[in-house]
């Protein structure tokens, strides 16, 4: 589980920015909290902010760091630039390193990993772990100087192969360094993103080989559209039976077809409809209707005939079910896009309930949906805001816990009135009343 994520000098965020999943001492919804030693961890965070304020950059920062960590040993050839995007609205940040830090727990062990770098080189990198309960150094890198406390000879040899634009962490995993490999599992197996920042649909079955993803898609379709009674799927013109369970050794052709199908689900263009018709997977939703004699009958509608909202929820279904099954974390930008507010509640509630979230999965999402502020699902410490400084253009992330609020305060009303910032500065014209003639 994620305990804390921080970053600095990335896109609109110039200064150090901290997103903490640690719960405060609030009494509301205690049962949803995830135990981590003596600490209680939040199952979700909602990030609010005006358009252009920078809230999506929180998700982008997490995504960029994660993708680089997972792939740096492959992508960073001799002249490859490090894909950081420093703050651009001053005359010095472009020359300073961008920084990312993760504090997380996996299988009962806590890990602290982070790195900083410019486009040309990694300037600092570290990994600590606590396999015996006490924080211990795995490696520390300051420029070209490395420090180790365990397996010094082996790690020194690894360090000699690491280029200045590569991560020691990523390279060490290819050489079976146990501590690094264990920590890397969290990034590779427990972190998922929505369609906006990743090709996760194409990778989905790699994360969940034992999970029936089409059943999850069907269940979410029925939740999105109460007129849908069931989904029917065909692969290569062969209808798949009910109660699907795919084995671990899914044939490559079927795997490719399913991942392509899930990817197309997330698109809303006319091109996606053509691809659904031509693809290896056909899906139809079964809706109740009436025959001419008045008797009931189920009729099939092609998936492209369903609403964008229904398809959006279906496309999110595999990722949601993956993290709920593994205890991972899902990051979604603009979760309410194409979704009714009740469907957003449906997703968030899955993470807030111990019944549907027994393994302590987490979700971080950006949103404009102020109905979540009615405090019927989320605690006050689960609300974060992003606002932009008008003078220097830098974004700032802060929690509602930074404000003196009472239990009885109407959070939604306070936010809409600008009490917590992160709302547009606009004036709405008064509408004149019409006098009937």
Short mmCIF file of C-alpha atoms in Angstrom, two decimals:
data_model
loop_
_atom_site.label_atom_id
_atom_site.label_comp_id
_atom_site.label_asym_id
_atom_site.label_seq_id
_atom_site.Cartn_x
_atom_site.Cartn_y
_atom_site.Cartn_z
CA UNK A 1 0.00 0.00 0.00
CA UNK A 2 1.04 3.58 -0.57
CA UNK A 3 1.83 5.53 2.59
CA UNK A 4 3.21 8.72 1.05
CA UNK A 5 4.21 10.12 -2.33
CA UNK A 6 6.12 13.34 -2.82
CA UNK A 7 7.65 15.14 -5.77
CA UNK A 8 9.30 18.43 -6.63
CA UNK A 9 10.01 20.55 -9.71
CA UNK A 10 7.64 18.70 -12.04
CA UNK A 11 5.40 20.52 -14.52
CA UNK A 12 3.30 23.11 -12.63
CA UNK A 13 4.65 22.04 -9.22
CA UNK A 14 7.85 23.90 -8.39
CA UNK A 15 8.13 23.26 -4.65
CA UNK A 16 8.02 20.01 -2.70
CA UNK A 17 4.56 18.46 -2.87
CA UNK A 18 3.41 15.74 -0.47
CA UNK A 19 0.41 13.44 -0.84
CA UNK A 20 0.00 11.51 2.40
CA UNK A 21 -2.29 8.50 2.74
CA UNK A 22 -1.92 8.47 6.52
CA UNK A 23 -5.25 8.96 8.30
CA UNK A 24 -5.77 11.62 10.93
CA UNK A 25 -7.55 11.03 14.22
CA UNK A 26 -11.05 11.57 12.84
CA UNK A 27 -13.82 9.39 14.21
CA UNK A 28 -15.78 9.09 10.95
CA UNK A 29 -15.68 5.87 8.89
CA UNK A 30 -12.91 4.28 10.96
CA UNK A 31 -13.78 0.85 9.59
CA UNK A 32 -12.58 1.80 6.10
CA UNK A 33 -9.01 2.48 7.27
CA UNK A 34 -6.20 0.07 6.38
CA UNK A 35 -3.91 -1.05 9.25
CA UNK A 36 -0.17 -0.71 8.67
CA UNK A 37 1.58 -1.45 11.94
CA UNK A 38 0.46 1.22 14.38
CA UNK A 39 -0.51 3.53 11.50
CA UNK A 40 -3.91 3.75 9.82
CA UNK A 41 -3.90 4.30 6.06
CA UNK A 42 -6.60 5.82 3.87
CA UNK A 43 -8.15 3.65 1.13
CA UNK A 44 -8.66 6.63 -1.14
CA UNK A 45 -7.96 10.28 -1.90
CA UNK A 46 -10.09 12.68 -3.96
CA UNK A 47 -8.20 15.62 -5.50
CA UNK A 48 -10.16 18.75 -6.45
CA UNK A 49 -9.13 21.86 -8.32
CA UNK A 50 -10.06 24.30 -11.04
CA UNK A 51 -9.29 23.62 -14.69
CA UNK A 52 -5.64 24.38 -15.39
CA UNK A 53 -4.79 24.40 -11.69
CA UNK A 54 -2.54 21.36 -11.95
CA UNK A 55 -4.47 18.54 -10.26
CA UNK A 56 -3.87 16.17 -13.20
CA UNK A 57 -0.14 16.75 -12.79
CA UNK A 58 -0.23 14.90 -9.47
CA UNK A 59 -1.34 11.78 -11.35
CA UNK A 60 1.13 12.52 -14.16
CA UNK A 61 4.01 12.77 -11.68
CA UNK A 62 3.16 9.39 -10.17
CA UNK A 63 2.78 7.86 -13.62
CA UNK A 64 6.02 9.25 -15.05
CA UNK A 65 8.08 8.13 -12.06
CA UNK A 66 6.52 4.66 -12.08
CA UNK A 67 7.02 4.13 -15.81
CA UNK A 68 10.63 5.30 -15.62
CA UNK A 69 11.36 3.08 -12.61
CA UNK A 70 9.93 0.01 -14.37
CA UNK A 71 11.65 0.61 -17.71
CA UNK A 72 14.84 2.63 -17.15
CA UNK A 73 17.15 -0.34 -17.70
CA UNK A 74 15.65 -0.78 -21.21
CA UNK A 75 14.94 2.75 -22.37
CA UNK A 76 18.02 4.59 -21.15
CA UNK A 77 20.62 3.97 -23.81
CA UNK A 78 23.78 6.06 -23.87
CA UNK A 79 22.30 9.31 -25.18
CA UNK A 80 18.69 8.95 -23.99
CA UNK A 81 17.27 11.89 -22.08
CA UNK A 82 15.52 11.34 -18.76
CA UNK A 83 11.84 12.23 -19.39
CA UNK A 84 11.44 14.82 -16.63
CA UNK A 85 9.51 18.04 -17.24
CA UNK A 86 10.69 20.71 -14.78
CA UNK A 87 8.75 23.81 -13.75
CA UNK A 88 8.94 26.31 -16.62
CA UNK A 89 7.78 29.66 -15.23
CA UNK A 90 11.06 30.91 -13.79
CA UNK A 91 14.69 31.24 -14.87
CA UNK A 92 16.27 28.58 -12.64
CA UNK A 93 14.07 25.45 -12.17
CA UNK A 94 15.02 24.11 -15.60
CA UNK A 95 18.58 23.68 -14.34
CA UNK A 96 17.55 21.95 -11.11
CA UNK A 97 16.69 18.27 -10.70
CA UNK A 98 13.16 16.90 -10.58
CA UNK A 99 12.53 14.70 -7.55
CA UNK A 100 10.20 11.74 -6.79
CA UNK A 101 9.84 9.85 -3.50
CA UNK A 102 7.71 6.83 -2.58
CA UNK A 103 7.00 5.42 0.87
CA UNK A 104 5.04 2.16 0.64
CA UNK A 105 4.50 -1.25 2.21
CA UNK A 106 4.42 -4.64 0.50
CA UNK A 107 3.85 -7.99 2.24
CA UNK A 108 4.32 -6.37 5.64
CA UNK A 109 7.65 -4.71 4.78
CA UNK A 110 8.04 -0.96 4.47
CA UNK A 111 10.13 0.58 1.69
CA UNK A 112 11.43 4.10 1.01
CA UNK A 113 12.55 4.70 -2.56
CA UNK A 114 13.27 7.89 -4.45
CA UNK A 115 15.36 9.51 -7.13
CA UNK A 116 16.07 12.95 -8.53
CA UNK A 117 17.55 13.94 -11.83
CA UNK A 118 17.86 16.38 -14.67
CA UNK A 119 17.25 15.47 -18.31
CA UNK A 120 20.87 14.35 -18.58
CA UNK A 121 21.64 12.43 -15.37
CA UNK A 122 20.41 10.98 -12.09
CA UNK A 123 21.71 13.18 -9.28
CA UNK A 124 20.48 11.21 -6.29
CA UNK A 125 18.83 7.84 -5.63
CA UNK A 126 18.15 5.73 -2.56
CA UNK A 127 16.36 2.65 -1.26
CA UNK A 128 15.68 1.78 2.38
CA UNK A 129 13.67 -1.12 3.71
CA UNK A 130 12.57 -2.47 7.08
CA UNK A 131 12.41 -6.30 6.83
CA UNK A 132 13.00 -6.60 10.57
CA UNK A 133 10.96 -3.58 11.56
CA UNK A 134 13.85 -1.11 11.63
CA UNK A 135 14.71 1.14 8.68
CA UNK A 136 17.93 -0.01 6.98
CA UNK A 137 19.87 1.28 3.97
CA UNK A 138 19.95 -0.83 0.81
CA UNK A 139 21.81 1.72 -1.31
CA UNK A 140 22.41 5.45 -1.52
CA UNK A 141 23.64 7.24 -4.62
CA UNK A 142 24.92 10.79 -4.64
CA UNK A 143 25.97 11.61 -8.19
CA UNK A 144 28.50 8.92 -9.07
CA UNK A 145 29.22 7.92 -5.46
CA UNK A 146 27.40 4.84 -4.10
CA UNK A 147 27.02 3.64 -0.50
CA UNK A 148 25.93 0.16 0.64
CA UNK A 149 25.54 -1.56 3.99
CA UNK A 150 24.80 -5.10 2.74
CA UNK A 151 26.07 -7.20 -0.19
CA UNK A 152 28.70 -4.53 -0.77
CA UNK A 153 30.82 -6.44 -3.28
CA UNK A 154 27.90 -7.45 -5.51
CA UNK A 155 26.26 -4.02 -5.42
CA UNK A 156 29.57 -2.29 -6.13
CA UNK A 157 29.87 -4.39 -9.31
CA UNK A 158 26.32 -3.44 -10.30
CA UNK A 159 27.03 0.25 -9.71
CA UNK A 160 29.93 0.09 -12.15
CA UNK A 161 27.52 -0.93 -14.94
CA UNK A 162 24.97 1.82 -14.26
CA UNK A 163 25.12 4.78 -16.63
CA UNK A 164 24.52 8.25 -15.23
CA UNK A 165 21.14 8.43 -16.99
CA UNK A 166 19.98 5.05 -15.58
CA UNK A 167 18.55 4.02 -12.22
CA UNK A 168 20.61 1.71 -10.04
CA UNK A 169 17.29 0.32 -8.75
CA UNK A 170 16.15 -0.80 -12.21
CA UNK A 171 19.51 -2.24 -13.26
CA UNK A 172 19.94 -4.10 -9.96
CA UNK A 173 16.62 -5.86 -10.54
CA UNK A 174 17.91 -7.31 -13.81
CA UNK A 175 20.84 -8.74 -11.80
CA UNK A 176 18.57 -10.36 -9.20
CA UNK A 177 19.38 -8.13 -6.28
CA UNK A 178 16.86 -9.50 -3.75
CA UNK A 179 16.04 -6.28 -1.87
CA UNK A 180 15.58 -4.29 -5.08
CA UNK A 181 13.55 -7.04 -6.74
CA UNK A 182 11.21 -7.27 -3.75
CA UNK A 183 10.63 -3.51 -3.75
CA UNK A 184 10.17 -3.42 -7.54
CA UNK A 185 7.26 -5.86 -7.28
CA UNK A 186 5.11 -3.04 -5.88
CA UNK A 187 5.68 -0.84 -8.94
CA UNK A 188 5.26 -3.70 -11.40
CA UNK A 189 2.34 -5.59 -9.83
CA UNK A 190 0.40 -3.25 -7.55
CA UNK A 191 0.20 0.12 -9.35
CA UNK A 192 -2.36 0.68 -12.13
CA UNK A 193 -3.47 3.79 -14.01
CA UNK A 194 -6.57 4.78 -15.92
CA UNK A 195 -6.58 5.01 -19.71
CA UNK A 196 -5.34 8.59 -19.80
CA UNK A 197 -1.75 7.92 -18.80
CA UNK A 198 -1.05 4.30 -19.59
CA UNK A 199 -1.65 1.44 -21.97
CA UNK A 200 -2.81 -0.62 -18.99
CA UNK A 201 -5.65 -2.30 -20.95
CA UNK A 202 -3.04 -4.00 -23.12
CA UNK A 203 -1.18 -5.21 -20.03
CA UNK A 204 -4.18 -6.06 -17.88
CA UNK A 205 -4.23 -9.82 -18.20
CA UNK A 206 -0.54 -9.97 -17.29
CA UNK A 207 -1.50 -8.62 -13.87
CA UNK A 208 -4.50 -10.86 -13.33
CA UNK A 209 -4.16 -14.17 -15.12
CA UNK A 210 -6.50 -15.96 -12.71
CA UNK A 211 -9.25 -13.34 -12.81
CA UNK A 212 -12.27 -13.53 -15.06
CA UNK A 213 -12.08 -10.03 -16.53
CA UNK A 214 -15.01 -10.42 -18.88
CA UNK A 215 -17.24 -11.31 -15.93
CA UNK A 216 -16.08 -8.14 -14.16
CA UNK A 217 -16.84 -6.11 -17.29
CA UNK A 218 -20.30 -7.69 -17.46
CA UNK A 219 -21.03 -6.96 -13.80
CA UNK A 220 -20.03 -3.31 -14.16
CA UNK A 221 -22.11 -2.98 -17.32
CA UNK A 222 -25.16 -4.09 -15.37
CA UNK A 223 -24.34 -1.56 -12.64
CA UNK A 224 -23.98 1.24 -15.20
CA UNK A 225 -27.18 0.49 -17.10
CA UNK A 226 -30.01 -1.10 -15.16
CA UNK A 227 -31.51 -2.19 -18.50
CA UNK A 228 -28.64 -4.61 -19.13
CA UNK A 229 -29.42 -8.08 -17.84
CA UNK A 230 -26.33 -9.85 -19.14
CA UNK A 231 -23.40 -9.58 -21.54
CA UNK A 232 -22.61 -12.11 -24.25
CA UNK A 233 -19.06 -12.46 -25.56
CA UNK A 234 -17.64 -14.19 -28.62
CA UNK A 235 -13.95 -14.71 -29.43
CA UNK A 236 -13.13 -15.67 -33.00
CA UNK A 237 -16.88 -16.22 -33.62
CA UNK A 238 -17.10 -18.80 -30.81
CA UNK A 239 -19.52 -17.89 -28.02
CA UNK A 240 -17.97 -18.07 -24.57
CA UNK A 241 -20.01 -19.94 -21.95
CA UNK A 242 -21.32 -18.42 -18.73
CA UNK A 243 -19.15 -18.58 -15.61
CA UNK A 244 -15.93 -17.95 -17.52
CA UNK A 245 -12.68 -18.76 -15.77
CA UNK A 246 -9.58 -18.26 -17.87
CA UNK A 247 -6.58 -20.46 -17.03
CA UNK A 248 -3.11 -19.07 -16.53
CA UNK A 249 -1.97 -20.40 -19.91
CA UNK A 250 -4.44 -18.39 -21.98
CA UNK A 251 -3.66 -18.93 -25.69
CA UNK A 252 -1.79 -15.94 -27.05
CA UNK A 253 -4.42 -15.25 -29.69
CA UNK A 254 -7.18 -15.10 -27.10
CA UNK A 255 -5.05 -12.94 -24.81
CA UNK A 256 -4.35 -10.51 -27.64
CA UNK A 257 -8.01 -10.36 -28.60
CA UNK A 258 -9.14 -9.70 -25.02
CA UNK A 259 -6.58 -7.00 -24.33
CA UNK A 260 -7.42 -5.28 -27.62
CA UNK A 261 -11.11 -5.47 -26.73
CA UNK A 262 -10.54 -3.84 -23.33
CA UNK A 263 -8.41 -1.15 -24.96
CA UNK A 264 -11.09 -0.36 -27.54
CA UNK A 265 -13.69 -0.21 -24.75
CA UNK A 266 -11.97 2.85 -23.37
CA UNK A 267 -12.29 4.77 -26.65
CA UNK A 268 -15.37 6.75 -27.61
CA UNK A 269 -14.61 7.71 -31.22
CA UNK A 270 -16.25 6.39 -34.36
CA UNK A 271 -13.00 4.59 -35.08
CA UNK A 272 -13.42 2.53 -31.90
CA UNK A 273 -16.89 1.41 -33.07
CA UNK A 274 -15.43 0.18 -36.35
CA UNK A 275 -12.72 -1.69 -34.48
CA UNK A 276 -15.28 -3.30 -32.17
CA UNK A 277 -17.14 -4.64 -35.21
CA UNK A 278 -13.99 -5.87 -36.92
CA UNK A 279 -12.17 -7.14 -33.85
CA UNK A 280 -11.65 -10.69 -32.69
CA UNK A 281 -13.97 -10.16 -29.72
CA UNK A 282 -17.66 -9.39 -30.14
CA UNK A 283 -19.74 -8.22 -27.18
CA UNK A 284 -23.47 -7.71 -27.00
CA UNK A 285 -25.63 -6.50 -24.12
CA UNK A 286 -28.92 -8.25 -23.43
CA UNK A 287 -31.85 -5.90 -22.75
CA UNK A 288 -35.41 -6.87 -21.83
CA UNK A 289 -38.09 -6.03 -24.38
CA UNK A 290 -41.56 -7.08 -25.53
CA UNK A 291 -42.69 -9.26 -28.38
CA UNK A 292 -45.68 -8.33 -30.50
CA UNK A 293 -47.93 -10.55 -28.40
CA UNK A 294 -46.88 -8.70 -25.23
CA UNK A 295 -44.65 -11.45 -23.83
CA UNK A 296 -41.17 -10.71 -22.53
CA UNK A 297 -38.07 -11.29 -24.62
CA UNK A 298 -34.37 -10.41 -24.32
CA UNK A 299 -32.82 -8.55 -27.24
CA UNK A 300 -29.14 -8.02 -28.01
CA UNK A 301 -27.61 -4.59 -28.58
CA UNK A 302 -24.10 -4.19 -29.97
CA UNK A 303 -21.64 -2.68 -27.53
CA UNK A 304 -21.13 0.38 -29.71
CA UNK A 305 -24.83 1.17 -29.18
CA UNK A 306 -24.30 1.54 -25.44
CA UNK A 307 -23.64 4.94 -23.87
CA UNK A 308 -20.14 6.32 -23.39
CA UNK A 309 -20.74 6.16 -19.62
CA UNK A 310 -21.57 2.47 -19.71
CA UNK A 311 -18.49 1.72 -21.76
CA UNK A 312 -16.30 3.94 -19.55
CA UNK A 313 -17.30 2.01 -16.43
CA UNK A 314 -16.78 -1.28 -18.27
CA UNK A 315 -13.29 -0.18 -19.34
CA UNK A 316 -12.40 0.69 -15.75
CA UNK A 317 -13.77 -2.59 -14.39
CA UNK A 318 -10.69 -4.79 -14.94
CA UNK A 319 -8.34 -2.27 -13.32
CA UNK A 320 -10.66 -1.80 -10.33
CA UNK A 321 -11.06 -5.53 -9.83
CA UNK A 322 -7.30 -6.09 -10.27
CA UNK A 323 -6.31 -3.75 -7.48
CA UNK A 324 -9.13 -4.95 -5.20
CA UNK A 325 -7.91 -8.53 -5.69
CA UNK A 326 -4.23 -7.73 -5.10
CA UNK A 327 -4.40 -4.90 -2.58
CA UNK A 328 -2.88 -2.54 -5.15
CA UNK A 329 -3.47 1.11 -5.98
CA UNK A 330 -5.38 2.64 -8.90
CA UNK A 331 -4.88 6.22 -10.08
CA UNK A 332 -7.63 7.77 -12.21
CA UNK A 333 -7.70 11.23 -13.74
CA UNK A 334 -11.15 12.88 -13.93
CA UNK A 335 -13.00 9.85 -12.66
CA UNK A 336 -16.42 11.36 -13.39
CA UNK A 337 -15.75 11.85 -17.11
CA UNK A 338 -18.77 10.36 -18.90
CA UNK A 339 -19.99 8.85 -15.61
CA UNK A 340 -23.08 9.74 -13.58
CA UNK A 341 -22.26 10.82 -10.02
CA UNK A 342 -23.96 7.67 -8.69
CA UNK A 343 -21.52 5.53 -10.69
CA UNK A 344 -18.61 7.46 -9.19
CA UNK A 345 -20.10 6.68 -5.77
CA UNK A 346 -20.35 3.04 -6.83
CA UNK A 347 -16.62 2.90 -7.60
CA UNK A 348 -15.49 4.81 -4.51
CA UNK A 349 -17.71 2.74 -2.21
CA UNK A 350 -15.92 -0.43 -3.33
CA UNK A 351 -12.69 0.90 -1.82
CA UNK A 352 -14.36 2.27 1.32
CA UNK A 353 -15.95 -1.03 2.34
CA UNK A 354 -14.06 -3.85 4.05
CA UNK A 355 -16.47 -6.31 2.43
CA UNK A 356 -15.48 -5.38 -1.14
CA UNK A 357 -11.95 -4.31 -0.22
CA UNK A 358 -10.61 -6.91 2.24
CA UNK A 359 -7.01 -6.62 1.02
CA UNK A 360 -6.62 -2.87 1.53
CA UNK A 361 -6.61 -1.61 -2.06
CA UNK A 362 -6.41 2.16 -2.64
CA UNK A 363 -7.65 4.67 -5.20
CA UNK A 364 -6.40 8.20 -5.94
CA UNK A 365 -8.49 10.22 -8.36
CA UNK A 366 -9.01 13.76 -9.57
CA UNK A 367 -12.56 15.02 -9.83
CA UNK A 368 -14.95 17.96 -10.04
CA UNK A 369 -17.75 15.94 -8.43
CA UNK A 370 -18.62 17.99 -5.33
CA UNK A 371 -21.39 15.57 -4.31
CA UNK A 372 -18.67 13.40 -2.77
CA UNK A 373 -18.18 16.22 -0.26
CA UNK A 374 -21.50 15.40 1.38
CA UNK A 375 -19.45 13.13 3.69
CA UNK A 376 -21.63 10.09 3.10
CA UNK A 377 -18.74 8.04 1.68
CA UNK A 378 -15.47 9.83 2.43
CA UNK A 379 -13.76 11.27 5.50
CA UNK A 380 -12.51 14.86 5.64
CA UNK A 381 -8.89 13.72 5.49
CA UNK A 382 -9.60 12.07 2.12
CA UNK A 383 -10.07 15.43 0.38
CA UNK A 384 -7.12 17.22 -1.22
CA UNK A 385 -7.08 20.41 -3.28
CA UNK A 386 -4.76 21.82 -5.94
CA UNK A 387 -4.59 25.56 -6.51
CA UNK A 388 -2.31 27.74 -8.59
CA UNK A 389 -0.45 30.79 -7.28
CA UNK A 390 -1.53 33.76 -9.39
CA UNK A 391 1.83 35.54 -9.02
CA UNK A 392 4.31 32.84 -10.03
CA UNK A 393 2.06 30.23 -11.69
CA UNK A 394 3.12 27.36 -9.40
CA UNK A 395 0.65 24.75 -8.20
CA UNK A 396 0.16 23.74 -4.58
CA UNK A 397 -1.38 20.56 -3.17
CA UNK A 398 -2.96 20.67 0.29
CA UNK A 399 -5.47 18.74 2.34
CA UNK A 400 -8.63 19.89 4.02
CA UNK A 401 -6.91 18.97 7.28
CA UNK A 402 -4.82 22.12 6.79
CA UNK A 403 -7.95 24.13 7.59
CA UNK A 404 -9.67 24.53 10.93
CA UNK A 405 -12.94 22.73 10.25
CA UNK A 406 -15.57 21.46 12.63
CA UNK A 407 -17.40 18.17 12.34
CA UNK A 408 -20.62 20.04 11.59
CA UNK A 409 -19.13 22.17 8.79
CA UNK A 410 -20.68 21.78 5.34
CA UNK A 411 -17.54 20.95 3.34
CA UNK A 412 -19.25 21.09 -0.03
CA UNK A 413 -20.78 24.50 0.61
CA UNK A 414 -17.49 25.83 1.95
CA UNK A 415 -15.62 24.63 -1.14
CA UNK A 416 -18.14 26.12 -3.57
CA UNK A 417 -17.93 29.43 -1.70
CA UNK A 418 -14.14 29.43 -2.09
CA UNK A 419 -13.27 28.74 1.55
CA UNK A 420 -10.61 26.20 0.61
CA UNK A 421 -9.47 27.78 -2.66
CA UNK A 422 -8.97 25.69 -5.82
CA UNK A 423 -12.13 27.07 -7.46
CA UNK A 424 -12.37 29.25 -10.60
CA UNK A 425 -12.39 33.02 -10.11
CA UNK A 426 -15.36 33.83 -12.30
CA UNK A 427 -18.36 36.06 -12.09
CA UNK A 428 -21.71 34.70 -13.17
CA UNK A 429 -24.05 37.23 -14.71
CA UNK A 430 -27.40 37.71 -13.07
CA UNK A 431 -30.29 36.52 -15.21
CA UNK A 432 -33.12 39.04 -15.48
CA UNK A 433 -36.56 37.73 -14.68
CA UNK A 434 -39.01 37.82 -17.53
CA UNK A 435 -42.18 39.74 -16.93
CA UNK A 436 -45.19 38.06 -18.50
CA UNK A 437 -47.04 40.33 -20.88
#
